[in-house]
Short mmCIF file of C-alpha atoms in Angstrom, two decimals:
data_model
loop_
_atom_site.label_atom_id
_atom_site.label_comp_id
_atom_site.label_asym_id
_atom_site.label_seq_id
_atom_site.Cartn_x
_atom_site.Cartn_y
_atom_site.Cartn_z
CA MET I 3 -0.04 0.28 0.54
CA LYS I 4 1.14 3.73 -0.62
CA LEU I 5 1.82 5.61 2.54
CA THR I 6 1.98 9.43 2.38
CA GLY I 7 2.93 12.27 5.05
CA GLN I 8 5.55 12.31 7.18
CA SER I 9 7.88 9.26 7.30
CA PHE I 10 7.93 6.11 10.62
CA PHE I 11 10.81 7.83 11.44
CA GLN I 12 9.74 11.14 11.21
CA ALA I 13 6.29 10.01 13.37
CA ILE I 14 8.97 8.18 15.71
CA THR I 15 10.85 11.46 16.22
CA PHE I 16 7.30 12.89 16.33
CA GLY I 17 6.44 11.26 19.10
CA ALA I 18 9.11 11.35 21.41
CA ALA I 19 8.62 14.92 21.42
CA LEU I 20 4.75 14.18 22.72
CA PHE I 21 6.52 11.74 24.47
CA ALA I 22 9.04 13.73 26.65
CA SER I 23 5.98 17.01 26.52
CA SER I 24 3.80 14.23 28.44
CA GLN I 25 6.65 13.55 30.88
CA VAL I 26 7.62 9.65 30.81
CA SER I 27 11.17 9.92 31.19
CA VAL I 28 13.72 7.72 29.95
CA ALA I 29 14.25 5.64 33.59
CA GLN I 30 17.64 5.33 34.15
CA ASP I 31 17.33 5.62 37.77
CA ALA I 32 15.56 2.85 38.70
CA PRO I 33 17.08 -0.43 38.12
CA SER I 34 14.20 -2.49 40.26
CA ALA I 35 11.99 -1.51 37.52
CA PRO I 36 12.16 -4.49 33.93
CA MET I 37 13.77 -2.09 31.01
CA VAL I 38 11.25 -2.09 27.95
CA SER I 39 11.36 -0.37 24.83
CA ILE I 40 8.41 1.46 23.07
CA ALA I 41 7.13 3.41 20.18
CA VAL I 42 4.32 5.72 19.71
CA ALA I 43 1.52 5.74 18.03
CA HIS I 44 1.32 8.12 15.12
CA THR I 45 -0.75 9.59 12.57
CA GLU I 46 -0.14 8.77 8.33
CA GLY I 47 -1.85 10.15 5.88
CA LEU I 48 -2.78 6.38 3.94
CA VAL I 49 -4.88 5.07 1.24
CA LEU I 50 -7.04 2.85 2.74
CA GLU I 51 -8.31 -0.31 1.15
CA ALA I 52 -10.90 -3.10 1.93
CA THR I 53 -11.32 -6.32 0.73
CA PHE I 54 -14.41 -8.70 -0.78
CA ILE I 55 -14.79 -11.70 -1.93
CA GLY I 56 -16.91 -11.38 -5.62
CA ARG I 57 -17.36 -13.45 -8.55
CA GLY I 58 -16.95 -13.72 -12.05
CA LYS I 59 -20.69 -12.76 -13.71
CA ALA I 60 -20.28 -12.42 -17.87
CA ILE I 61 -21.92 -9.96 -18.92
CA ASP I 62 -23.85 -11.08 -21.87
CA LYS I 63 -25.06 -14.74 -21.83
CA VAL I 64 -26.86 -17.27 -23.83
CA ASP I 65 -28.38 -20.02 -24.57
CA ILE I 66 -28.45 -20.37 -28.41
CA VAL I 67 -31.43 -22.45 -29.76
CA ALA I 68 -32.42 -24.24 -32.74
CA ARG I 69 -35.09 -21.08 -34.28
CA VAL I 70 -36.28 -24.14 -36.81
CA SER I 71 -36.65 -27.66 -36.87
CA GLY I 72 -34.71 -29.88 -38.85
CA PHE I 73 -31.84 -32.43 -38.28
CA LEU I 74 -28.63 -31.00 -37.46
CA GLN I 75 -26.28 -30.79 -40.68
CA ASP I 76 -23.07 -29.09 -39.43
CA LEU I 77 -20.98 -28.58 -36.26
CA LEU I 78 -18.91 -26.05 -37.62
CA VAL I 79 -16.86 -25.24 -34.20
CA LYS I 80 -15.14 -26.83 -32.02
CA ASN I 81 -16.10 -27.00 -28.47
CA GLY I 82 -14.65 -24.27 -26.14
CA ALA I 83 -13.65 -22.11 -29.33
CA ASP I 84 -13.48 -18.53 -29.11
CA VAL I 85 -15.98 -17.24 -31.57
CA LYS I 86 -16.47 -14.15 -33.42
CA LYS I 87 -19.54 -12.35 -33.71
CA GLY I 88 -21.99 -13.47 -37.32
CA GLU I 89 -19.28 -16.57 -37.12
CA VAL I 90 -22.05 -19.75 -38.21
CA LEU I 91 -21.70 -22.57 -35.35
CA PHE I 92 -24.35 -25.11 -36.41
CA LYS I 93 -25.64 -25.95 -40.19
CA ILE I 94 -29.41 -27.47 -39.82
CA GLU I 95 -30.34 -29.64 -42.69
CA PRO I 96 -31.92 -26.72 -44.92
CA ALA I 97 -33.32 -28.08 -47.99
CA THR I 98 -36.90 -28.41 -47.09
CA TYR I 99 -36.38 -24.58 -46.20
CA ALA I 100 -34.76 -24.23 -49.18
CA ALA I 101 -38.09 -25.98 -51.19
CA ASN I 102 -40.45 -23.44 -49.36
CA LEU I 103 -38.94 -20.37 -50.21
CA ALA I 104 -38.74 -22.27 -53.42
CA ALA I 105 -42.59 -22.81 -53.58
CA ARG I 106 -43.74 -19.34 -51.72
CA LYS I 107 -41.79 -17.23 -55.06
CA ALA I 108 -43.70 -19.98 -57.28
CA ASP I 109 -46.95 -18.59 -55.49
CA LYS I 110 -46.40 -14.84 -56.10
CA ALA I 111 -45.78 -15.54 -59.53
CA SER I 112 -48.63 -17.21 -60.07
CA ALA I 113 -50.46 -13.57 -57.95
CA VAL I 114 -48.43 -11.43 -60.35
CA ALA I 115 -49.80 -13.31 -63.39
CA GLN I 116 -53.97 -12.86 -61.74
CA LEU I 117 -52.76 -9.10 -61.14
CA LYS I 118 -52.57 -8.35 -64.84
CA LEU I 119 -55.83 -10.20 -65.59
CA ALA I 120 -57.43 -8.38 -63.00
CA GLN I 121 -55.98 -5.09 -64.55
CA ILE I 122 -57.24 -6.10 -68.44
CA GLU I 123 -60.51 -7.42 -66.95
CA LEU I 124 -61.16 -4.35 -64.64
CA ASP I 125 -59.31 -1.98 -67.76
CA ARG I 126 -62.47 -3.83 -70.50
CA LYS I 127 -65.42 -3.28 -68.80
CA SER I 128 -64.27 0.46 -67.08
CA GLU I 129 -64.37 0.72 -71.35
CA LEU I 130 -67.98 -1.08 -72.14
CA LEU I 131 -68.91 0.80 -68.78
CA ARG I 132 -67.68 4.46 -71.07
CA ARG I 133 -69.41 2.92 -74.22
CA GLU I 134 -72.68 2.44 -72.42
CA SER I 135 -72.13 -0.77 -73.04
CA GLY I 136 -71.60 -2.81 -69.45
CA THR I 137 -73.09 -1.54 -66.33
CA VAL I 138 -71.61 -0.10 -63.27
CA ALA I 139 -72.55 -3.38 -61.49
CA ASP I 140 -69.40 -5.55 -63.93
CA ARG I 141 -66.93 -3.16 -63.24
CA ASP I 142 -66.83 -2.46 -59.74
CA ILE I 143 -66.74 -6.95 -59.65
CA ALA I 144 -64.20 -5.58 -61.48
CA GLN I 145 -63.02 -3.91 -59.18
CA ALA I 146 -62.45 -5.33 -56.99
CA ASN I 147 -61.14 -8.28 -58.45
CA PHE I 148 -57.83 -6.12 -59.22
CA GLN I 149 -57.62 -5.49 -55.12
CA VAL I 150 -58.31 -8.87 -53.98
CA ALA I 151 -55.49 -9.31 -56.58
CA GLU I 152 -53.16 -6.43 -55.41
CA ALA I 153 -53.38 -8.19 -51.98
CA ASN I 154 -52.59 -11.75 -52.99
CA ILE I 155 -49.50 -10.01 -53.99
CA GLU I 156 -48.65 -8.70 -50.39
CA ILE I 157 -49.33 -12.21 -48.87
CA ALA I 158 -46.94 -13.45 -51.80
CA ASP I 159 -44.45 -11.51 -50.44
CA ALA I 160 -45.18 -11.79 -46.80
CA THR I 161 -44.70 -15.28 -47.36
CA ILE I 162 -41.44 -15.22 -49.11
CA GLN I 163 -40.18 -13.54 -45.99
CA LEU I 164 -40.93 -15.69 -43.56
CA ALA I 165 -39.52 -18.85 -46.14
CA GLU I 166 -36.89 -16.32 -46.10
CA LEU I 167 -36.34 -16.44 -42.48
CA ASP I 168 -36.54 -20.00 -42.12
CA LEU I 169 -33.86 -20.86 -44.41
CA SER I 170 -31.81 -18.46 -42.61
CA TYR I 171 -32.49 -19.75 -39.73
CA THR I 172 -30.80 -22.77 -40.62
CA SER I 173 -27.04 -21.52 -40.20
CA VAL I 174 -27.35 -20.46 -36.43
CA ALA I 175 -25.08 -18.03 -35.68
CA ALA I 176 -23.16 -16.40 -32.70
CA PRO I 177 -24.39 -13.31 -31.82
CA PHE I 178 -22.00 -11.18 -30.16
CA ASP I 179 -18.38 -11.67 -29.67
CA GLY I 180 -16.88 -14.82 -26.79
CA ARG I 181 -16.55 -18.14 -25.71
CA ILE I 182 -18.88 -21.30 -26.72
CA GLY I 183 -18.66 -24.21 -24.61
CA ARG I 184 -19.67 -27.33 -24.84
CA ALA I 185 -22.40 -28.47 -27.89
CA ASN I 186 -25.22 -29.95 -26.93
CA PRO I 187 -26.38 -32.23 -29.66
CA SER I 188 -24.55 -34.58 -32.32
CA VAL I 189 -24.66 -34.09 -35.98
CA GLY I 190 -27.58 -36.00 -37.46
CA GLU I 191 -29.65 -34.97 -34.70
CA LEU I 192 -33.42 -33.36 -34.51
CA VAL I 193 -32.95 -29.74 -32.99
CA GLY I 194 -35.54 -27.25 -33.35
CA PRO I 195 -37.00 -24.66 -30.86
CA THR I 196 -38.26 -27.25 -28.19
CA THR I 197 -34.89 -29.32 -27.52
CA ALA I 198 -32.29 -28.33 -25.46
CA PRO I 199 -30.14 -25.62 -26.53
CA LEU I 200 -27.27 -26.52 -28.91
CA VAL I 201 -25.09 -24.78 -26.91
CA THR I 202 -23.87 -21.83 -24.77
CA LEU I 203 -21.71 -18.59 -25.64
CA ILE I 204 -20.86 -16.64 -23.08
CA ARG I 205 -18.99 -12.84 -23.27
CA THR I 206 -15.43 -13.11 -21.66
CA ALA I 207 -14.63 -9.81 -22.29
CA PRO I 208 -15.11 -7.41 -20.54
CA ILE I 209 -16.55 -8.72 -17.81
CA TYR I 210 -18.85 -8.57 -14.19
CA VAL I 211 -16.91 -9.65 -11.32
CA GLU I 212 -20.09 -9.62 -8.57
CA PHE I 213 -20.24 -8.77 -4.63
CA SER I 214 -22.48 -8.15 -2.19
CA LEU I 215 -22.16 -5.52 1.19
CA THR I 216 -23.79 -5.78 3.81
CA GLU I 217 -26.26 -3.03 5.09
CA LYS I 218 -23.70 -1.50 7.84
CA GLN I 219 -21.13 -2.11 5.12
CA LEU I 220 -22.81 -0.53 2.57
CA VAL I 221 -23.62 2.32 5.52
CA ASN I 222 -20.09 2.75 6.45
CA PHE I 223 -18.80 2.63 3.24
CA LEU I 224 -20.81 5.33 1.64
CA GLN I 225 -20.33 7.56 4.90
CA VAL I 226 -16.51 6.75 4.37
CA HIS I 227 -16.79 7.96 0.80
CA ASP I 228 -18.81 11.37 1.14
CA ALA I 229 -20.93 9.25 -1.99
CA SER I 230 -23.95 8.01 -2.87
CA LEU I 231 -24.75 4.80 -4.85
CA GLU I 232 -24.97 7.15 -8.22
CA ASN I 233 -21.77 8.65 -7.93
CA LEU I 234 -20.03 5.56 -6.99
CA ALA I 235 -20.55 3.56 -10.33
CA ASN I 236 -19.57 5.26 -12.70
CA GLY I 237 -20.33 8.81 -10.92
CA SER I 238 -17.79 11.83 -9.73
CA LYS I 239 -16.44 9.63 -7.36
CA ALA I 240 -15.84 6.24 -8.62
CA LEU I 241 -13.02 4.41 -7.34
CA ASP I 242 -10.30 1.78 -8.25
CA VAL I 243 -10.55 -1.82 -7.82
CA PHE I 244 -8.10 -4.30 -8.61
CA VAL I 245 -8.65 -7.87 -8.65
CA SER I 246 -6.33 -10.84 -7.40
CA LEU I 247 -7.09 -14.61 -8.63
CA PRO I 248 -8.06 -17.40 -7.20
CA ASN I 249 -3.38 -18.17 -6.89
CA GLY I 250 -3.28 -15.15 -6.03
CA THR I 251 -1.84 -13.21 -8.30
CA GLN I 252 -3.29 -9.91 -8.37
CA LEU I 253 -3.55 -8.17 -12.53
CA GLU I 254 -2.81 -4.96 -13.75
CA GLU I 255 -6.18 -3.82 -14.83
CA VAL I 256 -8.25 -1.64 -12.90
CA GLY I 257 -11.71 -2.27 -12.83
CA HIS I 258 -15.06 0.37 -11.31
CA ILE I 259 -17.59 -0.20 -10.51
CA VAL I 260 -21.09 0.12 -13.18
CA PHE I 261 -23.42 -0.83 -11.28
CA ALA I 262 -25.56 -1.10 -7.43
CA ASP I 263 -29.13 -2.28 -7.29
CA ASN I 264 -31.95 0.34 -5.74
CA ARG I 265 -32.23 -1.97 -2.99
CA ILE I 266 -31.32 -4.90 0.00
CA ASP I 267 -32.45 -8.07 0.02
CA PRO I 268 -34.76 -8.93 2.11
CA GLU I 269 -33.31 -12.65 2.18
CA THR I 270 -29.69 -12.03 3.12
CA GLY I 271 -29.13 -8.38 4.09
CA THR I 272 -27.55 -7.06 1.03
CA VAL I 273 -27.22 -5.38 -1.61
CA SER I 274 -25.11 -6.67 -5.10
CA LEU I 275 -22.61 -4.11 -6.88
CA ASP I 276 -21.25 -5.32 -9.98
CA VAL I 277 -17.39 -3.98 -11.07
CA GLU I 278 -16.33 -4.62 -14.59
CA PHE I 279 -12.75 -5.32 -15.41
CA PRO I 280 -11.25 -5.32 -19.51
CA ASN I 281 -10.08 -9.21 -18.82
CA ASP I 282 -8.45 -8.98 -21.75
CA ASN I 283 -6.09 -12.09 -20.72
CA GLY I 284 -8.88 -14.29 -19.76
CA LEU I 285 -8.07 -14.68 -16.62
CA ILE I 286 -11.84 -13.40 -14.84
CA PHE I 287 -13.99 -16.82 -15.59
CA ASP I 288 -17.58 -16.45 -15.30
CA GLY I 289 -18.79 -18.34 -12.24
CA SER I 290 -15.01 -17.93 -11.07
CA PHE I 291 -14.31 -16.41 -7.19
CA VAL I 292 -11.80 -13.31 -7.06
CA SER I 293 -10.67 -11.41 -4.10
CA LEU I 294 -11.15 -7.36 -4.84
CA ARG I 295 -9.34 -4.95 -3.35
CA ILE I 296 -11.08 -1.15 -3.43
CA GLU I 297 -8.93 1.69 -2.60
CA ASP I 298 -9.63 4.96 -1.72
CA ASN I 299 -9.50 8.17 -4.19
CA ALA I 300 -7.04 9.50 -1.51
CA PRO I 301 -5.57 9.55 2.04
CA THR I 302 -6.74 8.99 5.14
CA ASP I 303 -5.27 10.27 8.35
CA ALA I 304 -4.74 7.01 10.33
CA LEU I 305 -3.26 6.41 13.65
CA LEU I 306 -0.46 2.97 13.28
CA ILE I 307 1.25 1.33 15.84
CA PRO I 308 3.92 -1.50 14.97
CA GLN I 309 2.03 -4.98 14.99
CA ALA I 310 4.23 -5.85 17.05
CA ALA I 311 3.52 -4.05 19.83
CA VAL I 312 -0.59 -6.22 19.96
CA GLN I 313 -1.01 -9.39 21.55
CA ARG I 314 -5.03 -10.85 21.77
CA ASP I 315 -6.36 -13.41 24.37
CA GLN I 316 -10.22 -14.26 25.08
CA ARG I 317 -11.51 -10.62 24.77
CA GLY I 318 -9.25 -10.06 21.96
CA ASP I 319 -6.33 -7.53 20.51
CA PHE I 320 -5.19 -5.10 23.40
CA VAL I 321 -2.05 -3.72 23.38
CA LEU I 322 -0.17 -2.12 26.49
CA VAL I 323 0.45 1.57 27.57
CA VAL I 324 3.26 3.26 29.67
CA GLY I 325 0.88 5.86 31.17
CA ALA I 326 2.42 9.21 32.50
CA GLU I 327 3.26 7.99 35.48
CA GLN I 328 5.62 4.86 33.93
CA THR I 329 2.88 2.27 34.92
CA VAL I 330 1.59 0.08 32.50
CA GLU I 331 -1.88 -0.56 31.54
CA GLN I 332 -3.83 -2.97 29.10
CA ARG I 333 -5.78 -1.74 26.77
CA TYR I 334 -8.30 -3.58 24.14
CA VAL I 335 -7.90 -1.66 21.12
CA THR I 336 -10.05 -2.21 17.31
CA LEU I 337 -7.56 -3.13 14.53
CA GLY I 338 -7.57 -1.49 11.19
CA ARG I 339 -5.65 -3.41 8.10
CA GLN I 340 -1.89 -3.74 8.53
CA ASP I 341 0.58 -2.46 6.41
CA GLY I 342 4.18 -3.01 6.66
CA VAL I 343 5.41 -3.47 10.75
CA SER I 344 2.37 -1.23 11.42
CA VAL I 345 -1.29 -1.75 11.90
CA VAL I 346 -4.08 0.58 12.35
CA VAL I 347 -5.70 1.08 15.30
CA ASP I 348 -9.42 2.53 14.12
CA ASP I 349 -10.55 2.89 18.35
CA GLY I 350 -8.52 2.54 22.13
CA LEU I 351 -5.58 4.63 21.53
CA VAL I 352 -5.03 8.54 20.55
CA GLU I 353 -1.81 9.92 19.04
CA GLY I 354 0.67 10.29 21.08
CA GLU I 355 0.56 7.55 23.46
CA ALA I 356 3.21 5.11 23.93
CA VAL I 357 3.23 1.32 23.47
CA ILE I 358 5.36 -1.97 24.69
CA ILE I 359 7.18 -3.04 21.93
CA GLU I 360 10.10 -4.79 23.53
CA GLY I 361 10.29 -6.67 26.74
CA LEU I 362 5.77 -7.63 26.91
CA GLN I 363 6.82 -10.12 28.18
CA ARG I 364 8.82 -9.30 31.86
CA VAL I 365 5.92 -6.62 32.67
CA ARG I 366 2.13 -7.41 33.95
CA PRO I 367 -0.11 -5.15 34.32
CA GLY I 368 -0.07 -1.63 37.17
CA VAL I 369 4.15 -2.51 37.28
CA GLU I 370 5.95 0.73 37.06
CA VAL I 371 8.72 -0.43 34.14
CA ASN I 372 11.92 1.68 33.24
CA ALA I 373 10.62 2.89 28.83
CA ILE I 374 13.16 4.06 25.90
CA LEU I 375 12.18 5.06 22.83
CA ALA I 376 12.80 2.00 20.63
CA GLY I 377 15.28 3.06 17.20
CA SER I 378 12.94 1.21 15.04
CA ALA I 379 9.33 -0.01 14.15
CA THR I 380 10.75 -3.57 14.02
CA SER I 381 8.82 -6.68 16.68
CA ALA I 382 10.44 -7.23 19.64
CA GLU I 383 12.72 -10.35 20.49
CA GLY I 384 10.90 -12.57 22.86
CA ASN I 385 7.59 -10.65 22.04
#
């Protein structure tokens, strides 16, 4: 993690001054008091982070189903292959649909001929009526027959379009770039709209990683970042998100929150969020579990002490604090994340307080000690 602000050495120097101002002296005149090394709780600017478990989720995922019935003639790609949008994956036997299209075109040719006859008849009846040799009824019947013939042309055009669609559906193509799974049917098998999907196609890049926050985590998350769900997702306060694979490898690519649900799931008490990653190398898989790390956009002041000062019992984490009278006090603390040899203290200490990092085995709460400021923040020997 990146540390900003004063260095640890400067913090120790600053802490030493505070320690001296609080009149915690270097006890050289009390040989009976055990000697311990101390470090001072100090504040530094840290780029804080939070870690969550997420699961890969394809942005696009579809079961490809045959739209017409027929025997599977060809399987044109290998199982598990990467495919491009429009690439033909399966071929259904087209002969029946080609014949149907030819028949529909013949129907249109017949309808065109009928339209010509209807036009001739209408022209003849109209001329007879003009010469007063025909009747209005005959002309009206011819007019109606002509309109029927025109409608039959439109019907023929529509049936040709349907037949052309059915014929086109015998070639099953990929609707988007992605990777197919295992094909379900074998060549020669009867497939159709009511049979099992031919194959599943998944878009591999980019990809989402879905994770959840509890109601408490969500509120804390928004308060810490002074943000709403809307501007955390592709808004003015969008955060950088990093992903670690199951083998511990951290990818270099950076993701961003692109979706946050608008409600808390009443069954789980969580809200779902999606992070989008480019996934250029295809190492995040649909359904895989990964670790997400979200970093703040700017450093936040955090109280740090050496990890060597922390002990633990049944109640939790605690440190031994040296007070103004050089007596030891046991103090339970709430810890945040670890940063190198230091750890963040969220509660239980204030800046400038001294904690024992060496000689812990020689002291207990309430005893007077001979405290000296440690020269480094490394863990004590025999701690």
